[in-house]
CSV table of C-alpha atoms and ligand atoms in Angstrom, one decimal:
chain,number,residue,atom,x,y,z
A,1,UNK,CA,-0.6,-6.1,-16.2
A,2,UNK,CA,-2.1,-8.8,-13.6
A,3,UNK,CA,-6.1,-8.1,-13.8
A,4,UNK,CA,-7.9,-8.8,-10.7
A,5,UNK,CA,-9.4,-11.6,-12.7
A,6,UNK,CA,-6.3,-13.2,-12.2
A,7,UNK,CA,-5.4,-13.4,-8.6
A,8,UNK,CA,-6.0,-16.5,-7.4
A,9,UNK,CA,-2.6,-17.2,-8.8
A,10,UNK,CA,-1.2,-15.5,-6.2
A,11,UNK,CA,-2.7,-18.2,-3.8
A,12,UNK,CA,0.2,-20.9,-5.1
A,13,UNK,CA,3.0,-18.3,-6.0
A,14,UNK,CA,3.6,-14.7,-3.6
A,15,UNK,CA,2.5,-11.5,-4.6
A,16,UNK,CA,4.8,-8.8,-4.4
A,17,UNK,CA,3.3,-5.6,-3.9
A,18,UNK,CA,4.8,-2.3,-3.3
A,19,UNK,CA,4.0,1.1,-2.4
A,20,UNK,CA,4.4,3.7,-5.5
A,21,UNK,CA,3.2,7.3,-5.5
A,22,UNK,CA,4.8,9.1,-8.2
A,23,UNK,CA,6.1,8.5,-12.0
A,24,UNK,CA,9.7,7.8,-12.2
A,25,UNK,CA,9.5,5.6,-8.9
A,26,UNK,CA,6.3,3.8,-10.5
A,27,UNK,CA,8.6,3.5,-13.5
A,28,UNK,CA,11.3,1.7,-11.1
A,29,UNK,CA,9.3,-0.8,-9.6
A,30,UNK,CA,7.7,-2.2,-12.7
A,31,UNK,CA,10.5,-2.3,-14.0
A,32,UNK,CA,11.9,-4.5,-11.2
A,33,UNK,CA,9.1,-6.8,-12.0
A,34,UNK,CA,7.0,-5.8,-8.9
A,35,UNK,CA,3.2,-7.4,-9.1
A,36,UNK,CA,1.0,-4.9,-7.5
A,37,UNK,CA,1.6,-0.5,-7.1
A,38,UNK,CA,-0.3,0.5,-4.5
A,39,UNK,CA,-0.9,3.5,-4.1
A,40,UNK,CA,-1.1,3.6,-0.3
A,41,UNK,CA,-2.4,6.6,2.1
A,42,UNK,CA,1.0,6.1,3.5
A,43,UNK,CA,2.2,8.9,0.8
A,44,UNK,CA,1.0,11.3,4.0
A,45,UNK,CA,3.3,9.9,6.2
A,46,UNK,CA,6.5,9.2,4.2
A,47,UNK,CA,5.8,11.8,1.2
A,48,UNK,CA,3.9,14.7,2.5
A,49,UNK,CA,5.6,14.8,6.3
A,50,UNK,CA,1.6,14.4,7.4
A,51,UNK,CA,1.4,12.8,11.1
A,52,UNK,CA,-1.2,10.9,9.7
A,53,UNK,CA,-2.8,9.4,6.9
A,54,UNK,CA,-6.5,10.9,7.3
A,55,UNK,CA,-4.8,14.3,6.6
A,56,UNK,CA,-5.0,13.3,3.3
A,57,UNK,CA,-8.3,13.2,0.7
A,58,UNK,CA,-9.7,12.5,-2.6
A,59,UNK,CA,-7.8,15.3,-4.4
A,60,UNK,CA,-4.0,14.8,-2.9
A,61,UNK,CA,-4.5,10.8,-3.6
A,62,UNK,CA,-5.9,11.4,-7.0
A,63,UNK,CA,-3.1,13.3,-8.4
A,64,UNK,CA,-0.5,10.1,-7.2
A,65,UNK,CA,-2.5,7.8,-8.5
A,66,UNK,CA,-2.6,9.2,-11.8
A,67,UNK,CA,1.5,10.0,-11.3
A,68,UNK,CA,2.5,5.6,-10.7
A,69,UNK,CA,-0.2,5.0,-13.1
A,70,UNK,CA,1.3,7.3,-16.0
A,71,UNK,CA,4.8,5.5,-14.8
A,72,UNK,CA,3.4,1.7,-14.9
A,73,UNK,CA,1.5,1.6,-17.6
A,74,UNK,CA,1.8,-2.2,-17.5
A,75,UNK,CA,1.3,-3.1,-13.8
A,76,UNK,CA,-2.0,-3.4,-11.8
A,77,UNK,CA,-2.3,-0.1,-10.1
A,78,UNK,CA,-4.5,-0.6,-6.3
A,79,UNK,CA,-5.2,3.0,-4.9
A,80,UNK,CA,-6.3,2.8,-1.6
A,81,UNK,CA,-9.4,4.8,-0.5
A,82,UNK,CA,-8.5,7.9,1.8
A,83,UNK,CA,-10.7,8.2,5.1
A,84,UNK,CA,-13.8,9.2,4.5
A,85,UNK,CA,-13.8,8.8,0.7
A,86,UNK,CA,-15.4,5.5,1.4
A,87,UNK,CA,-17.9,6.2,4.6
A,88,UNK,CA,-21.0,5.2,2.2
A,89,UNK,CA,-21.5,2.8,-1.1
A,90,UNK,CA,-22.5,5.8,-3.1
A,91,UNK,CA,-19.8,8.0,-1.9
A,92,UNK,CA,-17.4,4.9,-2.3
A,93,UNK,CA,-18.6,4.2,-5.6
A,94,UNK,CA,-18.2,7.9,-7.1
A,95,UNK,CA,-14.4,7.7,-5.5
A,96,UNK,CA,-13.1,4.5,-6.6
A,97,UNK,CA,-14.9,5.1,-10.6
A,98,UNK,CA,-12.8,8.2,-10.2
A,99,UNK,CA,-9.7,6.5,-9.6
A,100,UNK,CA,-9.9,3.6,-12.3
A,101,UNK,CA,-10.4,6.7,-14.4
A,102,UNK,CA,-7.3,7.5,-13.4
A,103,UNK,CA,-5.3,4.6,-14.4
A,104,UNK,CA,-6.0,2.4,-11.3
A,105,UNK,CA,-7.4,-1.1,-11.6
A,106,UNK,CA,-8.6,-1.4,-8.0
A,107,UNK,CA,-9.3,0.1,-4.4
A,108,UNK,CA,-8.1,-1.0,-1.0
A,109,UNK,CA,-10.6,-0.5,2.0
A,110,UNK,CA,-9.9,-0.4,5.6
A,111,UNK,CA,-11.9,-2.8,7.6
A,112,UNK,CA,-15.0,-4.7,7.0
A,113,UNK,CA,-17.5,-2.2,5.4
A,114,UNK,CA,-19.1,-4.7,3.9
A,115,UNK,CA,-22.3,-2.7,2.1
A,116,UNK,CA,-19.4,-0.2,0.5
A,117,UNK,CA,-17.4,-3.6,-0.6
A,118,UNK,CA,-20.5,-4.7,-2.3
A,119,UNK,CA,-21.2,-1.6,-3.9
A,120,UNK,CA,-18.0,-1.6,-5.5
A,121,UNK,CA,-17.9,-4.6,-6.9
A,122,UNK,CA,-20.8,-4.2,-8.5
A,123,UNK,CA,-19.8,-1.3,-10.2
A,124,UNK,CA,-17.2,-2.8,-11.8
A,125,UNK,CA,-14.6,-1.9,-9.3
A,126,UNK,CA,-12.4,-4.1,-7.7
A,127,UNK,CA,-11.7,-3.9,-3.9
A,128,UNK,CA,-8.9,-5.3,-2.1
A,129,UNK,CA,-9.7,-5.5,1.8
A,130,UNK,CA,-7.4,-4.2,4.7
A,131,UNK,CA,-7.7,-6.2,8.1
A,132,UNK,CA,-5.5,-5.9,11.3
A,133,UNK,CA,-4.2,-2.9,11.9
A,134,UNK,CA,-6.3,0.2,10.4
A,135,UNK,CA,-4.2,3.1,10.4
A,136,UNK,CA,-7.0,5.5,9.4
A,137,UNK,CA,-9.0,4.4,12.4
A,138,UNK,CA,-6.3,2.7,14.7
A,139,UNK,CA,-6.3,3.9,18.6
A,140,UNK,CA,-3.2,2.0,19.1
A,141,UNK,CA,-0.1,0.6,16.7
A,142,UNK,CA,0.2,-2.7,18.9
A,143,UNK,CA,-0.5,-5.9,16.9
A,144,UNK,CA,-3.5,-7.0,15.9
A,145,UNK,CA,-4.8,-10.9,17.1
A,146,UNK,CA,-3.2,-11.2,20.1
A,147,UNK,CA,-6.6,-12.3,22.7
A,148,UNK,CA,-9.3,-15.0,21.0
A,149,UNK,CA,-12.1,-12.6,20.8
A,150,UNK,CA,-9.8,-10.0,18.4
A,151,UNK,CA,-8.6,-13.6,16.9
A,152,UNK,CA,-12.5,-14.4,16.1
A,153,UNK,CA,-13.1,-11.3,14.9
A,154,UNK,CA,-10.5,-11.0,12.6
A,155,UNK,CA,-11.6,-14.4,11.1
A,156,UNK,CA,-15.1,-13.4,10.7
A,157,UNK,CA,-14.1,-10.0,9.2
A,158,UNK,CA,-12.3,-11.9,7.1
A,159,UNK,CA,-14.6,-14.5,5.5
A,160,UNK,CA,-17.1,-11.8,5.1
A,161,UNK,CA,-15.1,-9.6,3.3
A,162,UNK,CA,-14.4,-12.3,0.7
A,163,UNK,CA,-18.1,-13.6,0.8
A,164,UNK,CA,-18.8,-9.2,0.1
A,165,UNK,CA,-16.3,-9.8,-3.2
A,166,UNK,CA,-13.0,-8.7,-2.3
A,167,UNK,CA,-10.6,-9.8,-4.5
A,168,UNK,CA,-7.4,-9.7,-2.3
A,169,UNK,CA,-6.5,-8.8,1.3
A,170,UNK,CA,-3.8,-6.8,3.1
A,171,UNK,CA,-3.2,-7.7,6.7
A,172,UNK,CA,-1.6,-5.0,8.5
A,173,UNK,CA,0.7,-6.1,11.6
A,174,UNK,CA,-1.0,-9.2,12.7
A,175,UNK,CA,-0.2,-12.0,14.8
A,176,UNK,CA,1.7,-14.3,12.7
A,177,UNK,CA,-0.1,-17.6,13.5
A,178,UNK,CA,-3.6,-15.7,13.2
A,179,UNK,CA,-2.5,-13.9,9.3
A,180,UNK,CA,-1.4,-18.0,8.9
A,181,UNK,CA,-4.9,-19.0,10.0
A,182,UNK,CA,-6.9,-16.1,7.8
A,183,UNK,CA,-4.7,-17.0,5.2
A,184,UNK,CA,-5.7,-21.1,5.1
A,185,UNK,CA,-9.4,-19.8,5.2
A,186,UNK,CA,-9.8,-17.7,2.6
A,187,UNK,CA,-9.5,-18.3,-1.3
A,188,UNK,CA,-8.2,-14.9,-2.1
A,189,UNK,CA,-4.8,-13.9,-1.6
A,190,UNK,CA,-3.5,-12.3,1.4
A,191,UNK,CA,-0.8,-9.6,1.4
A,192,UNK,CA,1.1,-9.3,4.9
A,193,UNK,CA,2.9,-6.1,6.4
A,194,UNK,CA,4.2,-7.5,9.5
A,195,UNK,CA,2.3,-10.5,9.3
A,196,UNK,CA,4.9,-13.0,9.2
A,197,UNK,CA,5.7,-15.6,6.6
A,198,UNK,CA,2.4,-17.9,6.2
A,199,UNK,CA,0.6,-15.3,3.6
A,200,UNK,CA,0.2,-15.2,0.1
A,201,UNK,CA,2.2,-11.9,-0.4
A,202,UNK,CA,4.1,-9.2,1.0
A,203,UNK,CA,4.0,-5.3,1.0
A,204,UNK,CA,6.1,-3.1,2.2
A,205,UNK,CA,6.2,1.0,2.2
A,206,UNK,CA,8.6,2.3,-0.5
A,207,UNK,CA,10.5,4.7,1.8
A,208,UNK,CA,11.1,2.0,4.1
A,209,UNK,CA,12.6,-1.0,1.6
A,210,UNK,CA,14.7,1.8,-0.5
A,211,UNK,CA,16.5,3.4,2.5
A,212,UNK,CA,14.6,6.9,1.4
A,213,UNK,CA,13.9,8.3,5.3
A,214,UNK,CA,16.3,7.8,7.7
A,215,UNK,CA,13.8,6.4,10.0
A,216,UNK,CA,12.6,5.3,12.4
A,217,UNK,CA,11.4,2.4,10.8
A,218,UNK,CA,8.5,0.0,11.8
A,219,UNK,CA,9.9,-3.5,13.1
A,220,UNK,CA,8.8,-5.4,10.3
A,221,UNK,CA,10.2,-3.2,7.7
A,222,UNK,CA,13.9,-3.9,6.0
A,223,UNK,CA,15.6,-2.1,4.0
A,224,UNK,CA,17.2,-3.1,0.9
A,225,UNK,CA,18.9,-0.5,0.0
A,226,UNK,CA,20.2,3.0,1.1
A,227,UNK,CA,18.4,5.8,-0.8
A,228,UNK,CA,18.6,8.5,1.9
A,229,UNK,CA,23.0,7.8,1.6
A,230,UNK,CA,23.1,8.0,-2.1
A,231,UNK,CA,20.6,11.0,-2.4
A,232,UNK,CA,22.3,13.4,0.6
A,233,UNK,CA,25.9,11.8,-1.3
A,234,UNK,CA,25.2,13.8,-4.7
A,235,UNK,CA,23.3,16.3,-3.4
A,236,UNK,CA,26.3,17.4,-1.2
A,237,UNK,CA,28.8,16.9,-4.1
A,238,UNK,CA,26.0,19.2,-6.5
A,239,UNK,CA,26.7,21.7,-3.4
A,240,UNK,CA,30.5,21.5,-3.1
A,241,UNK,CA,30.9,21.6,-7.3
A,242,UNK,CA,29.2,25.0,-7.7
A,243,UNK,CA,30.7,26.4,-4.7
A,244,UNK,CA,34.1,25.4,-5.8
A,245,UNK,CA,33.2,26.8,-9.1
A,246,UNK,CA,33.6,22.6,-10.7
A,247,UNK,CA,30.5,22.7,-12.2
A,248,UNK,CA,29.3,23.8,-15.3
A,249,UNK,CA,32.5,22.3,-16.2
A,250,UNK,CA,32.7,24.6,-19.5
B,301,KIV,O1,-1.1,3.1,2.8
B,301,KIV,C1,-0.3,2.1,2.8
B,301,KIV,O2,0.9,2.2,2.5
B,301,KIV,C2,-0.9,0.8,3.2
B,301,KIV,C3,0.1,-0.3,3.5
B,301,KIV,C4,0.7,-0.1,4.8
B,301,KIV,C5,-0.5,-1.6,3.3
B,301,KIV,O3,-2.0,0.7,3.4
């Protein structure tokens, strides 16, 4: 298990994160040598059917983050803080000691709530960051850091959020050059998600990069594989062998 202690490696060799919610797909991707489960809000979207993620609290994410935890026991769990779990440092602070209780070994934050970052830390918990697009707050999906004053901003966001004590960043759909830029400026590692290529990391959502939803998928996802094919493929041939009286066999 990386600790967060230890992830300025990630500035000279890429992160791989990847989005876990339960126990035998936790179990997969450490065993596939993945660096980082997170645990994302996504699980509304791609696990729950939820149109989006702040239809999800406390209570649903706690009960996937313990799931991927019991399932990587030796990978560095990051559950990501649901909207409104962290909308003050005390509040914050309650949530994210809840979810290292858990099994997690860090949070990830939308935006730059800088007093909430602090708090964290301080406590003893470790926050990853979340810049560009915010899906819990976002009025549109178009990229992030396409006019200079969203480019400044971003950068600002940025440094402060390291100077607050993040320990790592995700950036969410952003201009490529810009995620390039953030990422030269900062010393913590940056994760991208449609980012481009110039970050210390990637992340991608597991339903997209096993093929588990038929889509649509966002632009910047791939998949690499086809688990959607291979799960409809045995569940029709379960279907057809006890209609056809194949199965049980004896
Ligand atoms: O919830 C999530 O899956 C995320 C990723 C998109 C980074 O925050």
């Amino acid at each position: 298990m990386i600790p967060a202690a230890a992830f300025g490696r990630f500035k000279q060799t890429p992160m791989v994160m990847a989005t876990g919610y339960d126990f035998p797909m936790a179990r997969i991707l450490e065993k596939a040598g993945v660096d980082v489960i997170l645990v994302g809000d996504s699980l509304a979207n791609v696990v729950l059917g939820l149109s989006s993620t702040r239809e999800v609290g406390m209570d649903v994410m706690a009960v996937f983050v313990g799931a991927a935890a019991r399932g990587a026991k030796d990978t560095h769990i990051l559950a990501d803080m649901p909207f409104g779990s962290d909308s003050d440092p005390a509040k914050a602070v309650a949530n994210g000691l809840r979810f290292l209780a858990l099994g997690a070994h860090s949070v990830k934050l939308e935006g730059a709530k800088l007093d909430v970052i602090r708090a964290l830390t301080s406590e003893g918990v470790p926050v990853f960051g979340h810049l560009g697009l915010l899906p819990q707050t976002a009025k549109s999906f178009k990229q992030v850091g396409r006019d200079p004053a969203e480019r400044e901003e971003v950068l600002r966001s940025a440094e402060a959020v390291v100077k607050a004590g993040a320990i790592g960043m995700v950036l969410e759909h952003m201009d490529s050059d810009l995620a390039a830029q953030v990422t030269r400026a900062v010393p913590i590692p940056t994760v991208g998600i449609g980012a481009g290529r110039q970050v210390d990391g990637q992340v991608l959502v597991l339903h997209d990069f096993l093929g588990l939803n038929p889509g649509p998928f966002p632009p910047f996802a791939k998949a690499f594989a086809d688990l959607h094919g291979a799960a409809l493929a045995g569940a029709t041939e379960y279907c057809r062998a006890v209609r056809e009286r194949r199965f049980p066999e004896r």
